[in-house]
Coordinates of N, CA and C in Angstrom, one line a residue:
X592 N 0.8 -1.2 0.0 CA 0.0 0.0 0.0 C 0.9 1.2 0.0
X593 N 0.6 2.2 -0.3 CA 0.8 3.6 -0.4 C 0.6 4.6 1.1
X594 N 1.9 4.8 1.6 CA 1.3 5.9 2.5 C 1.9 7.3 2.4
X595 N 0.9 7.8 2.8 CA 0.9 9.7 2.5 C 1.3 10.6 3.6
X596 N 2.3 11.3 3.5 CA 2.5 12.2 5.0 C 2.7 13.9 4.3
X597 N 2.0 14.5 4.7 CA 2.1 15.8 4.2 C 2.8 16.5 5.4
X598 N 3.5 17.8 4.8 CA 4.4 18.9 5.8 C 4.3 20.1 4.7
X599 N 4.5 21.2 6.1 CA 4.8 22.6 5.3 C 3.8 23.3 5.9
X600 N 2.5 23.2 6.4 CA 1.9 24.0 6.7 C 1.8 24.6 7.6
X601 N 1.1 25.5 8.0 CA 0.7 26.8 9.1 C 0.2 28.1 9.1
X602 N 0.8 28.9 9.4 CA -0.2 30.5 9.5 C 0.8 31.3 8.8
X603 N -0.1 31.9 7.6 CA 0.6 32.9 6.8 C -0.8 34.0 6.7
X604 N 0.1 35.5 6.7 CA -1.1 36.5 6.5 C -2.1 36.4 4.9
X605 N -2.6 36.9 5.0 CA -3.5 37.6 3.6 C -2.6 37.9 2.7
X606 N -2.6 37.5 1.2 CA -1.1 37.5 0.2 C -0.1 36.7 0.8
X607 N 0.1 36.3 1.7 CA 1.3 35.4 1.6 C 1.1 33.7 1.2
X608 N 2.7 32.9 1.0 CA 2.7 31.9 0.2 C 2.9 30.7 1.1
X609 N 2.6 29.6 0.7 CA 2.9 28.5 1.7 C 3.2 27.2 0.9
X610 N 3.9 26.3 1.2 CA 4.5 25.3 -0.2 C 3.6 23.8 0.6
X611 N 3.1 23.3 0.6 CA 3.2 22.2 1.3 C 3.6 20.8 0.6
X612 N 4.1 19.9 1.3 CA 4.9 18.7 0.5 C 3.8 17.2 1.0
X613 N 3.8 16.3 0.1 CA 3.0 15.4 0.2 C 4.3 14.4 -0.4
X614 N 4.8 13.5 0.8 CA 5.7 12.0 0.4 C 4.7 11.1 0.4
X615 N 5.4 9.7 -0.9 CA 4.1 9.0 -0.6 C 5.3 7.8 -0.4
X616 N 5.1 6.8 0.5 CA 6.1 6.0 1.1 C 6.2 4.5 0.0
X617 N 4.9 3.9 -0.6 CA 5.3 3.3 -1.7 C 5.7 3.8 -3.0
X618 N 5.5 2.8 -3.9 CA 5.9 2.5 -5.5 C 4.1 3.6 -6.2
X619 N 5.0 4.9 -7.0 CA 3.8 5.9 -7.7 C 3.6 5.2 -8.9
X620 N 2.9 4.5 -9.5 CA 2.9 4.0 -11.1 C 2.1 4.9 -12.0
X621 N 2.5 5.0 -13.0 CA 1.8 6.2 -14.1 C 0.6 6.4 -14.4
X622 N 0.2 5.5 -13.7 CA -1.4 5.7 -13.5 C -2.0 6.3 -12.6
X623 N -1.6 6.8 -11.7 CA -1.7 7.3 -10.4 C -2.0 8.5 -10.7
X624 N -2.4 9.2 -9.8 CA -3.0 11.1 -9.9 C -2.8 11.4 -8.2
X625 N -2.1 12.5 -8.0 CA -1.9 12.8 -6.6 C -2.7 14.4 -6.9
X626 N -3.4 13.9 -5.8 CA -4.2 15.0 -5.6 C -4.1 15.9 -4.3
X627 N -4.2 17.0 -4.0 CA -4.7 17.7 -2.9 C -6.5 18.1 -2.6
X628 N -6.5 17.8 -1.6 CA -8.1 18.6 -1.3 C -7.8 19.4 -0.1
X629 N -9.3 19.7 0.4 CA -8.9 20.9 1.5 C -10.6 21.1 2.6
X630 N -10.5 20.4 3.5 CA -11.7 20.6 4.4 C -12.2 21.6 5.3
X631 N -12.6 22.6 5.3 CA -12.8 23.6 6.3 C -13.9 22.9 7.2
X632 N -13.4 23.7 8.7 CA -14.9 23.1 10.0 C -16.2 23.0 9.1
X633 N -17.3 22.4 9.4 CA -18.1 22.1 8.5 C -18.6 21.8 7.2
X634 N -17.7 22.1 6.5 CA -17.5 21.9 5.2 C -17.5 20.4 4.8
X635 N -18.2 20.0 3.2 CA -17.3 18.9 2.7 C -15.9 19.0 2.2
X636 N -15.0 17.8 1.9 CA -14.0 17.9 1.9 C -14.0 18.0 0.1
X637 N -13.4 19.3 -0.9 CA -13.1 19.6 -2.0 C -12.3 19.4 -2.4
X638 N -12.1 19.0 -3.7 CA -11.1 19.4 -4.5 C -10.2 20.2 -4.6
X639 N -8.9 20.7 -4.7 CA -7.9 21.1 -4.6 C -7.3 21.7 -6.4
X640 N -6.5 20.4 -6.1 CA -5.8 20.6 -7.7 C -5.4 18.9 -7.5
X641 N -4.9 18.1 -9.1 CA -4.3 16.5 -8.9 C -3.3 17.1 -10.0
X642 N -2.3 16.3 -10.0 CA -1.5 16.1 -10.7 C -1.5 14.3 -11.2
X643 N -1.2 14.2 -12.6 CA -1.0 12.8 -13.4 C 0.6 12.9 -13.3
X644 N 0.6 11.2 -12.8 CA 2.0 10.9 -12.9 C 2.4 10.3 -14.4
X645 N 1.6 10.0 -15.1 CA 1.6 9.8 -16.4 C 2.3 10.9 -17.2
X646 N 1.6 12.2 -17.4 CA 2.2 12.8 -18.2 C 2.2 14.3 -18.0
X647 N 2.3 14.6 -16.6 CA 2.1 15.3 -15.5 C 1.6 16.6 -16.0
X648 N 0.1 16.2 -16.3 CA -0.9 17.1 -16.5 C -1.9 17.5 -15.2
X649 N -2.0 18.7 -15.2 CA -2.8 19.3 -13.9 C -3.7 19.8 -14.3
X650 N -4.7 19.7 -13.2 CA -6.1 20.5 -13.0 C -6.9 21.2 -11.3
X651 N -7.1 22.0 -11.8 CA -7.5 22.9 -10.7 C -9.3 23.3 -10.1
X652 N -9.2 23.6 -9.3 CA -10.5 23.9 -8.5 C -10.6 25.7 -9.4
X653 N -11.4 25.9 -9.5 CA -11.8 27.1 -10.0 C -11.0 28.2 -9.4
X654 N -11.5 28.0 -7.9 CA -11.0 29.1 -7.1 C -9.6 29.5 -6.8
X655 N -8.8 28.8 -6.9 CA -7.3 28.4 -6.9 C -7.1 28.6 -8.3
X656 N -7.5 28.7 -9.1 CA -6.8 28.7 -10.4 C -5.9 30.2 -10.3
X657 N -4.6 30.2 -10.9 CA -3.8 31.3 -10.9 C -3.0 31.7 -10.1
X658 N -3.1 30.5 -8.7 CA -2.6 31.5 -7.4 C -1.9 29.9 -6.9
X659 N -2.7 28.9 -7.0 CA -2.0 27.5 -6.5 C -1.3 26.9 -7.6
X660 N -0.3 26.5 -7.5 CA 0.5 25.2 -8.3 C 0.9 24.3 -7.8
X661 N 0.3 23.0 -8.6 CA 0.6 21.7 -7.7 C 1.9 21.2 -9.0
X662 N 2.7 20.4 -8.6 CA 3.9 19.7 -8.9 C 4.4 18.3 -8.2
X663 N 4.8 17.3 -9.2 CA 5.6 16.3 -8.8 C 7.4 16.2 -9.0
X664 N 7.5 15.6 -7.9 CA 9.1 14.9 -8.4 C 8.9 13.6 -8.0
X665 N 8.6 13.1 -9.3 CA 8.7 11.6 -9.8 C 10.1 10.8 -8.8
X666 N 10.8 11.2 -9.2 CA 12.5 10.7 -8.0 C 11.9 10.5 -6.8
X667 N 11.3 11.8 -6.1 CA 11.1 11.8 -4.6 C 9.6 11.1 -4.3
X668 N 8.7 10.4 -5.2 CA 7.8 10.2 -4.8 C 6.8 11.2 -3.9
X669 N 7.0 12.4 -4.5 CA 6.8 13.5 -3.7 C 6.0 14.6 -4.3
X670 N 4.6 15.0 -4.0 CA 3.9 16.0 -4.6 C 3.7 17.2 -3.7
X671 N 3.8 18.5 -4.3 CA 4.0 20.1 -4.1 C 2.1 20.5 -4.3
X672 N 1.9 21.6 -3.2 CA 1.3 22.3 -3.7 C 2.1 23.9 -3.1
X673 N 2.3 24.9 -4.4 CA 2.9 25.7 -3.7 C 1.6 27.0 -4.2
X674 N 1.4 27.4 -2.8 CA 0.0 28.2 -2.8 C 0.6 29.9 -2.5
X675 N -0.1 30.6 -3.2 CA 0.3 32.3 -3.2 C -1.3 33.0 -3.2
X676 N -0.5 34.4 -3.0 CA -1.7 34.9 -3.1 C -3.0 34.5 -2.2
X677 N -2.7 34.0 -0.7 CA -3.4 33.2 -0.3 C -4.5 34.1 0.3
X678 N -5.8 33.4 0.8 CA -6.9 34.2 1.4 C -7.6 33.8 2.3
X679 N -7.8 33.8 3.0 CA -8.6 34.1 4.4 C -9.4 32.5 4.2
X680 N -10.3 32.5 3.3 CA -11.0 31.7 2.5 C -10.2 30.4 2.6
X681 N -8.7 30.8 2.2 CA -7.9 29.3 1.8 C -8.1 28.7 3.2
X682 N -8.7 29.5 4.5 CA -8.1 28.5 5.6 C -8.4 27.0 5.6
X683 N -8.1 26.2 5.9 CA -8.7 24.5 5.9 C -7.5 23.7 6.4
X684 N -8.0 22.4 6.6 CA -7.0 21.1 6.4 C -6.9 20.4 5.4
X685 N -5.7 20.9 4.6 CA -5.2 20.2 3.5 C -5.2 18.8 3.7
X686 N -5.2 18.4 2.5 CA -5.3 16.4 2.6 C -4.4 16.3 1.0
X687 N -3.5 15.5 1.6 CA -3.0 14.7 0.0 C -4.2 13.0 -0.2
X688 N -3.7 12.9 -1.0 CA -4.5 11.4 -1.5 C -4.2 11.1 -3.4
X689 N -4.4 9.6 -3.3 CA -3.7 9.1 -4.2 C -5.1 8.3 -5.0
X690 N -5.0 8.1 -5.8 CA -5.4 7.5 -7.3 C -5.1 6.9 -7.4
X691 N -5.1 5.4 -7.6 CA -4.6 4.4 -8.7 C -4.2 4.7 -10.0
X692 N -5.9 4.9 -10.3 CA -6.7 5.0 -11.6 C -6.8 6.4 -12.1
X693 N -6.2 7.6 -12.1 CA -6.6 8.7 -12.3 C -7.7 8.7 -13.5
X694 N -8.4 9.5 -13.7 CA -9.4 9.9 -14.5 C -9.6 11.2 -14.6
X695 N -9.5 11.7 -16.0 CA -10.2 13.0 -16.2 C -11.6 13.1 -16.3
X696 N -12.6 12.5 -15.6 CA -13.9 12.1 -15.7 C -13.9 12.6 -13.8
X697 N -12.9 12.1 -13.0 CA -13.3 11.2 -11.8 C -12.6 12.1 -11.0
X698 N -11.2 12.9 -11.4 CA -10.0 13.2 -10.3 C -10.6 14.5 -9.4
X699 N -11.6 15.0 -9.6 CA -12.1 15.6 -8.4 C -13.3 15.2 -7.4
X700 N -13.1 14.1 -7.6 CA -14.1 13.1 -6.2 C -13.7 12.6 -5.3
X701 N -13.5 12.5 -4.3 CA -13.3 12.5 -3.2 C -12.9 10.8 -3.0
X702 N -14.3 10.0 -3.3 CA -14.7 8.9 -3.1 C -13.6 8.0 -4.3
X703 N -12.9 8.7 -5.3 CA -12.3 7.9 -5.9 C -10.5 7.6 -5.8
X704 N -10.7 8.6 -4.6 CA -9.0 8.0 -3.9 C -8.7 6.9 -2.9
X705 N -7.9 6.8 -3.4 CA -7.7 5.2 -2.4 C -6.8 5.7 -0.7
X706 N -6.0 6.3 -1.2 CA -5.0 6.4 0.1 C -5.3 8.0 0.0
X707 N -4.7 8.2 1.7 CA -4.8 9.4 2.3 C -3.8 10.1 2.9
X708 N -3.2 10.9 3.0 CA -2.5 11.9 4.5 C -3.5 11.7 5.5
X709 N -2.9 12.2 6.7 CA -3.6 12.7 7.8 C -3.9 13.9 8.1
X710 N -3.8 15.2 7.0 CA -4.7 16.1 6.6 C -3.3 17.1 7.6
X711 N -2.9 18.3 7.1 CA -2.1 19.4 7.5 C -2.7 20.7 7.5
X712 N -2.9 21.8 8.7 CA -3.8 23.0 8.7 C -3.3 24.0 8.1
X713 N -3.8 24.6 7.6 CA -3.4 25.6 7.0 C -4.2 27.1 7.1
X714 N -3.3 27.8 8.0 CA -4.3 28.7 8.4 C -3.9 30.4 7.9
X715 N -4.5 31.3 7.1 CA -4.9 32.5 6.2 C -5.2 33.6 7.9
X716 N -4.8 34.2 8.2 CA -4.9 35.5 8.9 C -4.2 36.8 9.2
X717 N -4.6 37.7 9.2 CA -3.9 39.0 9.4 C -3.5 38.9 10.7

């Protein structure tokens, strides 16, 4: 199995940047899609941005678009999101999670990742 440990996060003001790192402890095969999502208190838990280990194509949450970039390094078995421009809004607990099977049909459901992180806070305040 595949395990997920995310780092990097904490408290940055209004416009500031925060990188956070997602290691994934097994074997990534090119079929796989690493994703980020993001849960705020009450909230369901959303979509983010994923990255394909296939042919490291990305996609993004609307709201993030322009300001988040997610990235792999295939070597480190290791996925990036490096967030700017951040907002109040961005507060949540980040979650990495993995794919098998990525799909551009599927990669923003929740229900279609297999493995998890233990979720990293990420907190937006003046």
């Amino acid at each position: 199995q595949v395990q997920l440990v995310e780092s990097g996060g904490g408290v940055v003001q209004p416009g500031g940047s925060l990188i956070l790192s997602c290691v994934a402890s097994g074997v990534i095969y090119s079929s796989y899609g690493m994703a980020w999502f993001r849960q705020a208190p009450g909230n369901e838990r959303e979509f983010v941005a994923v990255v394909t280990w296939r042919n490291n194509k990305k996609y993004y949450m609307d709201s993030v678009k322009g300001r988040f970039t997610i990235s792999r390094d295939a070597a480190k078995n290791t996925v990036y999101l490096q967030m700017n421009s951040l907002k109040p809004e961005d507060t949540a607990v980040y979650f990495c999670a993995a794919d098998p099977n990525s799909s551009s049909s599927t990669y923003a459901l929740p229900q279609e990742y297999v493995y998890w992180g233990q979720g990293i806070q990420v907190t937006v305040s003046a």
